[in-house]
PDB file of C-alpha atoms in Angstrom:
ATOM      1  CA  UNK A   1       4.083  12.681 -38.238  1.00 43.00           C
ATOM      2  CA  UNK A   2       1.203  11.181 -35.910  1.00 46.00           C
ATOM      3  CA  UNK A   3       2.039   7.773 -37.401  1.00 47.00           C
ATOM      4  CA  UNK A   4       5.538   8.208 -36.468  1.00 44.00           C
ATOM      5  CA  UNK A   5       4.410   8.628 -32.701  1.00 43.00           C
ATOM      6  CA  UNK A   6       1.990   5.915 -32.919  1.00 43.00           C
ATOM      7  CA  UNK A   7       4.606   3.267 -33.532  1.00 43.00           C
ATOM      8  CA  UNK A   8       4.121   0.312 -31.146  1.00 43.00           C
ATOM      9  CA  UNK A   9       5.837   0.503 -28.319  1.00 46.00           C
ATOM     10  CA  UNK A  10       4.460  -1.859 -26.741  1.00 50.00           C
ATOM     11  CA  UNK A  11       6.470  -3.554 -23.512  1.00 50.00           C
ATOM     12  CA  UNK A  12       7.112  -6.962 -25.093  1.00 54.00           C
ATOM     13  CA  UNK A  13       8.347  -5.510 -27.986  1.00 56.00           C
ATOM     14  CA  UNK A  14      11.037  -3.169 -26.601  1.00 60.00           C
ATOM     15  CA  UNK A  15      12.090  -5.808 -23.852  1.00 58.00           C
ATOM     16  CA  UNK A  16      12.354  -8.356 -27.010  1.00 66.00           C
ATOM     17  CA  UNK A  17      14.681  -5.792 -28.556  1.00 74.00           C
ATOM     18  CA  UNK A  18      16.685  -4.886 -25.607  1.00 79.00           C
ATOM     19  CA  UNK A  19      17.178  -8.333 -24.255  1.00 79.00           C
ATOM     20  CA  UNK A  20      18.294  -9.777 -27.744  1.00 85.00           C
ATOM     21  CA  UNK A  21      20.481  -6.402 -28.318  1.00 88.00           C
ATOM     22  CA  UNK A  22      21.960  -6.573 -24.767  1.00 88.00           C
ATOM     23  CA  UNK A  23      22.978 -10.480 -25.160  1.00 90.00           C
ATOM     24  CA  UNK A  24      24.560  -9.653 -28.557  1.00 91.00           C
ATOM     25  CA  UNK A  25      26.488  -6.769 -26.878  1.00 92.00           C
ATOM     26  CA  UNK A  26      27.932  -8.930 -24.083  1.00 91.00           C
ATOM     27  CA  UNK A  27      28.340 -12.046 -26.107  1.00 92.00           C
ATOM     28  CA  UNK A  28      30.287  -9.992 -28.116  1.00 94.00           C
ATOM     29  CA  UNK A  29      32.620  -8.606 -25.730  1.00 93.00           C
ATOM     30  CA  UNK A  30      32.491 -11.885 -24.101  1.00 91.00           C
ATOM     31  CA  UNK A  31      34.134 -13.505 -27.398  1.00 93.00           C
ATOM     32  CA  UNK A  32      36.736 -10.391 -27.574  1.00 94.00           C
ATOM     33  CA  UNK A  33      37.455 -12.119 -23.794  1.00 92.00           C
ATOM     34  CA  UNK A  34      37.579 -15.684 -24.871  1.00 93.00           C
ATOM     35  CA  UNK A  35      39.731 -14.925 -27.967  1.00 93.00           C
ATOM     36  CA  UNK A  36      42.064 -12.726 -26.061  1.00 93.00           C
ATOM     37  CA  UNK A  37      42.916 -15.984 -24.009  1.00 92.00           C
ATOM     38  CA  UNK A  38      42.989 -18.315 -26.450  1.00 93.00           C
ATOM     39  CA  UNK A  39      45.798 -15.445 -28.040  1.00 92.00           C
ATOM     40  CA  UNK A  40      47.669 -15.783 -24.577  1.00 90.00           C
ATOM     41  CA  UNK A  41      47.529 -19.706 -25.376  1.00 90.00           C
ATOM     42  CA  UNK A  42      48.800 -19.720 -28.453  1.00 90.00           C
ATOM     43  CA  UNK A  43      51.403 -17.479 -28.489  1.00 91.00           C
ATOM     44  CA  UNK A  44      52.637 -19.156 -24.849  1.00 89.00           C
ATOM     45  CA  UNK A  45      52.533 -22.244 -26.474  1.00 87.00           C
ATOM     46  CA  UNK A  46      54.533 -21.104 -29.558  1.00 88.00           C
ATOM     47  CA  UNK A  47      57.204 -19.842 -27.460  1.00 84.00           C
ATOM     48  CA  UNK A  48      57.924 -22.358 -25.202  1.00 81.00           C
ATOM     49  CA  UNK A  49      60.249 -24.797 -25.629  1.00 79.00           C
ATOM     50  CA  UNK A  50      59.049 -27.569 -23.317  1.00 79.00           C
ATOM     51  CA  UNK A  51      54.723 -27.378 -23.904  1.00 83.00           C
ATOM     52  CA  UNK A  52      53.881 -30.913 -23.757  1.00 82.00           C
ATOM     53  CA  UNK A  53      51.559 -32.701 -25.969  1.00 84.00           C
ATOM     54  CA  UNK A  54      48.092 -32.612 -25.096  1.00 84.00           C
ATOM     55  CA  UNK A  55      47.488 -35.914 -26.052  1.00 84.00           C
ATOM     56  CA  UNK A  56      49.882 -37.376 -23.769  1.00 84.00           C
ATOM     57  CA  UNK A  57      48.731 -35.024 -20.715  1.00 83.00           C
ATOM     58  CA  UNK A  58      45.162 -34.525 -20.950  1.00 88.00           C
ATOM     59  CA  UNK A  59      42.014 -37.328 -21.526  1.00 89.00           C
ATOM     60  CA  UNK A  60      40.862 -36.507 -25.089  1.00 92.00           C
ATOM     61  CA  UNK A  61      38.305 -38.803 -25.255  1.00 94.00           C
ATOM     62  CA  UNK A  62      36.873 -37.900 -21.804  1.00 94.00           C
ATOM     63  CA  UNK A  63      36.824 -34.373 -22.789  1.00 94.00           C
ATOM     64  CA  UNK A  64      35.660 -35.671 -26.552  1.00 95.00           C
ATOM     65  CA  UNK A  65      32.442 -36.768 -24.672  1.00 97.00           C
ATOM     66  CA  UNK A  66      32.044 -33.833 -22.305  1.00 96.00           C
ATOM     67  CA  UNK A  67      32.307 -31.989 -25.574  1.00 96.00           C
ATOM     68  CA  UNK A  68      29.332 -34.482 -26.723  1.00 97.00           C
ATOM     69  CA  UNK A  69      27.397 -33.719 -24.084  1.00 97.00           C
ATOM     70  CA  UNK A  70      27.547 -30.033 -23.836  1.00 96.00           C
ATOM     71  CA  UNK A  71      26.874 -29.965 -27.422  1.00 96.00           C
ATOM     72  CA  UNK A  72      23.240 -32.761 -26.551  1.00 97.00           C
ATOM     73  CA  UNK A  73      22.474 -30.132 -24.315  1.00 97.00           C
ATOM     74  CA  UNK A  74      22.259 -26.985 -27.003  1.00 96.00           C
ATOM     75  CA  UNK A  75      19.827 -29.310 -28.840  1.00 97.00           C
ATOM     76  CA  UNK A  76      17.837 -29.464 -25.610  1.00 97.00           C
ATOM     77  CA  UNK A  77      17.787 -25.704 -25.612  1.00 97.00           C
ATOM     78  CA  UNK A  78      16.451 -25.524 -29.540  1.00 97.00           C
ATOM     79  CA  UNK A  79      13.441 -28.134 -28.236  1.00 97.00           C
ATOM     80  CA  UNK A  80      12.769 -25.918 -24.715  1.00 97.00           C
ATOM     81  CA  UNK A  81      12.294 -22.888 -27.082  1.00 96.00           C
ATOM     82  CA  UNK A  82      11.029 -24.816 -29.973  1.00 96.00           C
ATOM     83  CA  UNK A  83       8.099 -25.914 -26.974  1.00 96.00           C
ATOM     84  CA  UNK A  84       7.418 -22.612 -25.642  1.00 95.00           C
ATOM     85  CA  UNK A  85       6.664 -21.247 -29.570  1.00 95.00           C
ATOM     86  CA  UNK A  86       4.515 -24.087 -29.733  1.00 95.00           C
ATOM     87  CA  UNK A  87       2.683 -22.936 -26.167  1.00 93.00           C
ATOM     88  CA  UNK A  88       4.382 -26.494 -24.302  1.00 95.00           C
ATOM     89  CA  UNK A  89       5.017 -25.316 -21.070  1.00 95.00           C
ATOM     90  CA  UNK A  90       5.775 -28.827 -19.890  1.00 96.00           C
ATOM     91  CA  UNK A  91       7.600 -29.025 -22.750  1.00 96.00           C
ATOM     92  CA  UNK A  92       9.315 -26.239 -21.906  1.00 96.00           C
ATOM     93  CA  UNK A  93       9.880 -27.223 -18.171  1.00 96.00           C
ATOM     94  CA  UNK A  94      11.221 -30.452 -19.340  1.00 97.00           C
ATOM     95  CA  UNK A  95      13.957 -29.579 -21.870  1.00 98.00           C
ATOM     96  CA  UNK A  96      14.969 -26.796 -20.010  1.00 97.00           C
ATOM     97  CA  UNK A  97      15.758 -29.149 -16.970  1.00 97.00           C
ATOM     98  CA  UNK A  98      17.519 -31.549 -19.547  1.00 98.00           C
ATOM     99  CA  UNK A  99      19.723 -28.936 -20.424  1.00 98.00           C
ATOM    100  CA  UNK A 100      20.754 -27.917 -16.851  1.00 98.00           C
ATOM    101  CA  UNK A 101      21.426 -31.428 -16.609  1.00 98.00           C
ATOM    102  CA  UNK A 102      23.684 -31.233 -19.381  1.00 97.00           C
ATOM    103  CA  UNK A 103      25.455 -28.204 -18.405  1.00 97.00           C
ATOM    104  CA  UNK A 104      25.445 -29.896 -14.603  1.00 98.00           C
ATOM    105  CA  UNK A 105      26.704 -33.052 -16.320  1.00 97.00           C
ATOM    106  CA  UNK A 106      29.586 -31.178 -18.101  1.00 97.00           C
ATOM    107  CA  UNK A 107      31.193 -29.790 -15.038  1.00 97.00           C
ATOM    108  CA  UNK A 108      31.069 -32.878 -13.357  1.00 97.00           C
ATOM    109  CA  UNK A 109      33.467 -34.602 -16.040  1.00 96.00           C
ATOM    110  CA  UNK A 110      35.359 -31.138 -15.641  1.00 95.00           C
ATOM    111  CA  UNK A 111      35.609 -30.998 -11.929  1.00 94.00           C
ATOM    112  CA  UNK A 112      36.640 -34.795 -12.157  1.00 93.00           C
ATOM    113  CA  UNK A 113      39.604 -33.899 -14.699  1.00 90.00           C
ATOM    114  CA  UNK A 114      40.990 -30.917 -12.610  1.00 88.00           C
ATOM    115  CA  UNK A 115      41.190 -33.653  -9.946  1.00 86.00           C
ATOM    116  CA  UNK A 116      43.324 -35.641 -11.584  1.00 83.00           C
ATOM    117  CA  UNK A 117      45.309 -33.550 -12.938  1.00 81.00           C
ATOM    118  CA  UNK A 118      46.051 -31.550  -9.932  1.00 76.00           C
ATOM    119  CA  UNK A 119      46.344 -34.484  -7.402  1.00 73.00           C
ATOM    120  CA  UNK A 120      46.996 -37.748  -9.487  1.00 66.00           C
ATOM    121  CA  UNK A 121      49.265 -36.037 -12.059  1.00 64.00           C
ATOM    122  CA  UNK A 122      50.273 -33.736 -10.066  1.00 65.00           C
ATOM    123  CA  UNK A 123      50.561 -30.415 -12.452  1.00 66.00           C
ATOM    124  CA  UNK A 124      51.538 -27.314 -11.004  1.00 64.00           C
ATOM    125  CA  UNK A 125      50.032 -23.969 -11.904  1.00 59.00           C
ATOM    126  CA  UNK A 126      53.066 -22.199  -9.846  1.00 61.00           C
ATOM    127  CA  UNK A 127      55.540 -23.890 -12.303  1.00 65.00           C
ATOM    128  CA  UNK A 128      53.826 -24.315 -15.623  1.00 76.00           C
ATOM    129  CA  UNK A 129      52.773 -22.239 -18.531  1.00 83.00           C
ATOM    130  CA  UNK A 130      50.736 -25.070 -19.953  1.00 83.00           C
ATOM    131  CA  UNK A 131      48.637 -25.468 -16.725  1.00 82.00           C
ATOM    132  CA  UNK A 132      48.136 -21.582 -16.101  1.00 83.00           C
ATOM    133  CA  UNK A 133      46.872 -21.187 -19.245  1.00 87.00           C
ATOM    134  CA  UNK A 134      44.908 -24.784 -19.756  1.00 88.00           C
ATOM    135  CA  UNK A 135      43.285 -23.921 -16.177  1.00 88.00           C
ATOM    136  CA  UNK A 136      43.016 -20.346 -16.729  1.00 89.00           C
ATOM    137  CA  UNK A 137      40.753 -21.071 -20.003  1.00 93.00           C
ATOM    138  CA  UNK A 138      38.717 -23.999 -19.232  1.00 94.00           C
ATOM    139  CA  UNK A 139      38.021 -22.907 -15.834  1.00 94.00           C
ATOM    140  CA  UNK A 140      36.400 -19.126 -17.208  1.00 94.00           C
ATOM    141  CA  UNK A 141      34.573 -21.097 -19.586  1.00 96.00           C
ATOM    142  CA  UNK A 142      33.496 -23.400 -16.555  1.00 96.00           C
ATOM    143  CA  UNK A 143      32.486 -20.500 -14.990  1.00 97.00           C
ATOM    144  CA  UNK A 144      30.386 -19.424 -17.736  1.00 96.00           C
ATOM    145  CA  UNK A 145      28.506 -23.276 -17.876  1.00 97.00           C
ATOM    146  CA  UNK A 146      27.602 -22.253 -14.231  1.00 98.00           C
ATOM    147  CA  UNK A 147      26.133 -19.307 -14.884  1.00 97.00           C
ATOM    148  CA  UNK A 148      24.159 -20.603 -17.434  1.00 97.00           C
ATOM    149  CA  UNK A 149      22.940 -23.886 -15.540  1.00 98.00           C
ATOM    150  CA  UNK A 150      21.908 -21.298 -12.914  1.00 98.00           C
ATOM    151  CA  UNK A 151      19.883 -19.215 -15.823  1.00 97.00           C
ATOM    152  CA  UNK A 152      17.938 -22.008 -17.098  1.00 97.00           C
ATOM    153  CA  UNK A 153      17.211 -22.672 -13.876  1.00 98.00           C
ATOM    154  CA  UNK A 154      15.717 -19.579 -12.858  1.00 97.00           C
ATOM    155  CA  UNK A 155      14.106 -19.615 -16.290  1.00 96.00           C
ATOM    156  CA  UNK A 156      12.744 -22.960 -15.473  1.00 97.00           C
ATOM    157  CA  UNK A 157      11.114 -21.630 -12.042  1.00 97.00           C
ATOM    158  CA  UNK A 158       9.971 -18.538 -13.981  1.00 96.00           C
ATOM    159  CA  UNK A 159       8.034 -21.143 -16.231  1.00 95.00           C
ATOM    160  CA  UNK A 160       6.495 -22.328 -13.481  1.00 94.00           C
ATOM    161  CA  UNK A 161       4.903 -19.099 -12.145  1.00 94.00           C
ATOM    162  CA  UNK A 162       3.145 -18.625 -16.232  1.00 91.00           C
ATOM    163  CA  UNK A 163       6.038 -16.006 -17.305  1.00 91.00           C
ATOM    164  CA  UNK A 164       6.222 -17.863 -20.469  1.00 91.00           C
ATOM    165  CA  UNK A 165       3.567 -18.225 -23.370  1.00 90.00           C
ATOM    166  CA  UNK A 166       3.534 -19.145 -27.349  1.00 90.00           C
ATOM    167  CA  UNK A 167       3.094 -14.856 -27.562  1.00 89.00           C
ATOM    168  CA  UNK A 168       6.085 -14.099 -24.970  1.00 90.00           C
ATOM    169  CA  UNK A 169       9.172 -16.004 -25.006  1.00 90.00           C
ATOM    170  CA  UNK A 170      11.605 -13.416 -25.762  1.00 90.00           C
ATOM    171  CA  UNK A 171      13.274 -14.156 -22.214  1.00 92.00           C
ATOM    172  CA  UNK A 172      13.787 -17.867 -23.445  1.00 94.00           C
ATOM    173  CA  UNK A 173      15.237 -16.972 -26.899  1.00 93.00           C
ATOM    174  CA  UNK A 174      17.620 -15.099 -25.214  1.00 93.00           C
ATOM    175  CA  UNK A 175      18.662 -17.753 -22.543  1.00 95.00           C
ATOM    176  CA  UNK A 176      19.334 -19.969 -25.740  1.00 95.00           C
ATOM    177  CA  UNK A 177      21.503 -17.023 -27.722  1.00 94.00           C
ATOM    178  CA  UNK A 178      23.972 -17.232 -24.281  1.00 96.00           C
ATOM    179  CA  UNK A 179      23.682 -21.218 -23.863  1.00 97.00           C
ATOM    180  CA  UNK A 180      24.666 -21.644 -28.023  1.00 96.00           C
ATOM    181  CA  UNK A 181      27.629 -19.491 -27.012  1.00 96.00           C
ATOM    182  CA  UNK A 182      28.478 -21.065 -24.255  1.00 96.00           C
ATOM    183  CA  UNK A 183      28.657 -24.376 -26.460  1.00 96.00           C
ATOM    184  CA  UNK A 184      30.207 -22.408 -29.859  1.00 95.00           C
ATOM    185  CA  UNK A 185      33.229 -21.605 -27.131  1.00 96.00           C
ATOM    186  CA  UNK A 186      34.079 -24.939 -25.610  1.00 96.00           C
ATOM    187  CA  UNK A 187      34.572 -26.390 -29.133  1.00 95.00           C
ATOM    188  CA  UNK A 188      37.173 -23.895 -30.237  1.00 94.00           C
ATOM    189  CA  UNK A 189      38.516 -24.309 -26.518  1.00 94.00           C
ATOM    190  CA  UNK A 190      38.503 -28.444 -27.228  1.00 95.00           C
ATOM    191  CA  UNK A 191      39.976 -27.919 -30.103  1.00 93.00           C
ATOM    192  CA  UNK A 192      42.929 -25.810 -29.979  1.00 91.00           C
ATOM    193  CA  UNK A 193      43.921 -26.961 -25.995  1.00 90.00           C
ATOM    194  CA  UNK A 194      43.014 -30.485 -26.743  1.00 91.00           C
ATOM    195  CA  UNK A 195      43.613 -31.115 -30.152  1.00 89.00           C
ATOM    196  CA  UNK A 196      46.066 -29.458 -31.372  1.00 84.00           C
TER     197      UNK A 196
END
């Protein structure tokens, strides 16, 4: 029984086991989210008569590079941890600001097709099941890229102030567990809005 109390409870060890269990939880709901939309999509895009091809409406190989790029940046995020377990702060601090780069570099290209298509192309969300939806999706995932960019980033200042060691890096882990998501999402996103 006194070995059952003496169990170690020790502060990095809980905080490693709620962080980790608390970005499973809302990754989880957070894919219940992104897969109820994608739902929406498909079964808008199955009933409607006049859904244009995405080919012929959206820049696949723009968005085929943006893809690239946001998927550069999760490897980024497996070196900035891979650093940190290694006891590389710089290394830490430097793929960490690579990544934010990426994820700053990915919106970009995004905020530059929304242009486009809104003002050059001239779709209207008032009028048009394929651009409520199309916006609707890419833009909460957009949303999502923010938030992260503005994690690593606080990560990254954290780093600077010695919150991060080879022993305790839980906090960086779990900044990679969202980022991965983040990534896992926009592919099925590419694929079934752009591809298919």
């Amino acid at each position: 029984m006194d070995q059952a109390m003496t169990m170690d409870t020790s502060p990095e060890l809980t905080g490693t086991v709620r962080g980790k269990v608390g970005m499973w939880l809302f990754l989880v709901s957070d894919a219940l989210t992104f897969g109820g939309l994608l739902c929406a999509y498909g079964a808008l895009r199955m009933g409607s008569a006049d859904w244009p091809v995405p080919s012929q409406v959206l820049d696949i190989p723009l968005t085929a590079f943006n893809t690239f790029v946001l998927i550069c940046s999760s490897v980024t995020m497996v070196k900035a941890l891979s650093a940190i377990r290694h006891g590389n702060v710089k290394g830490l601090q430097k793929f960490l600001l690579l990544t934010a780069l990426g994820g700053i570099t990915f919106l970009s290209i995004q905020a530059y097709e929304y242009h486009h298509l809104l003002f050059v192309d001239g779709l209207r969300l008032r009028t048009s099941l394929f651009c409520a939806t199309f916006f609707a999706l890419t833009s909460f995932h957009g949303m999502h890229v923010l938030s992260g960019v503005i994690y690593i980033l606080v990560t990254f200042w954290r780093s600077t102030q010695g919150d991060f060691t080879a022993e305790k890096n839980y906090r960086v882990e779990v900044l990679g567990l969202y980022w991965h998501f983040v990534d896992l999402v926009w592919i099925l996103v590419f694929t079934f809005v752009y591809l298919l």
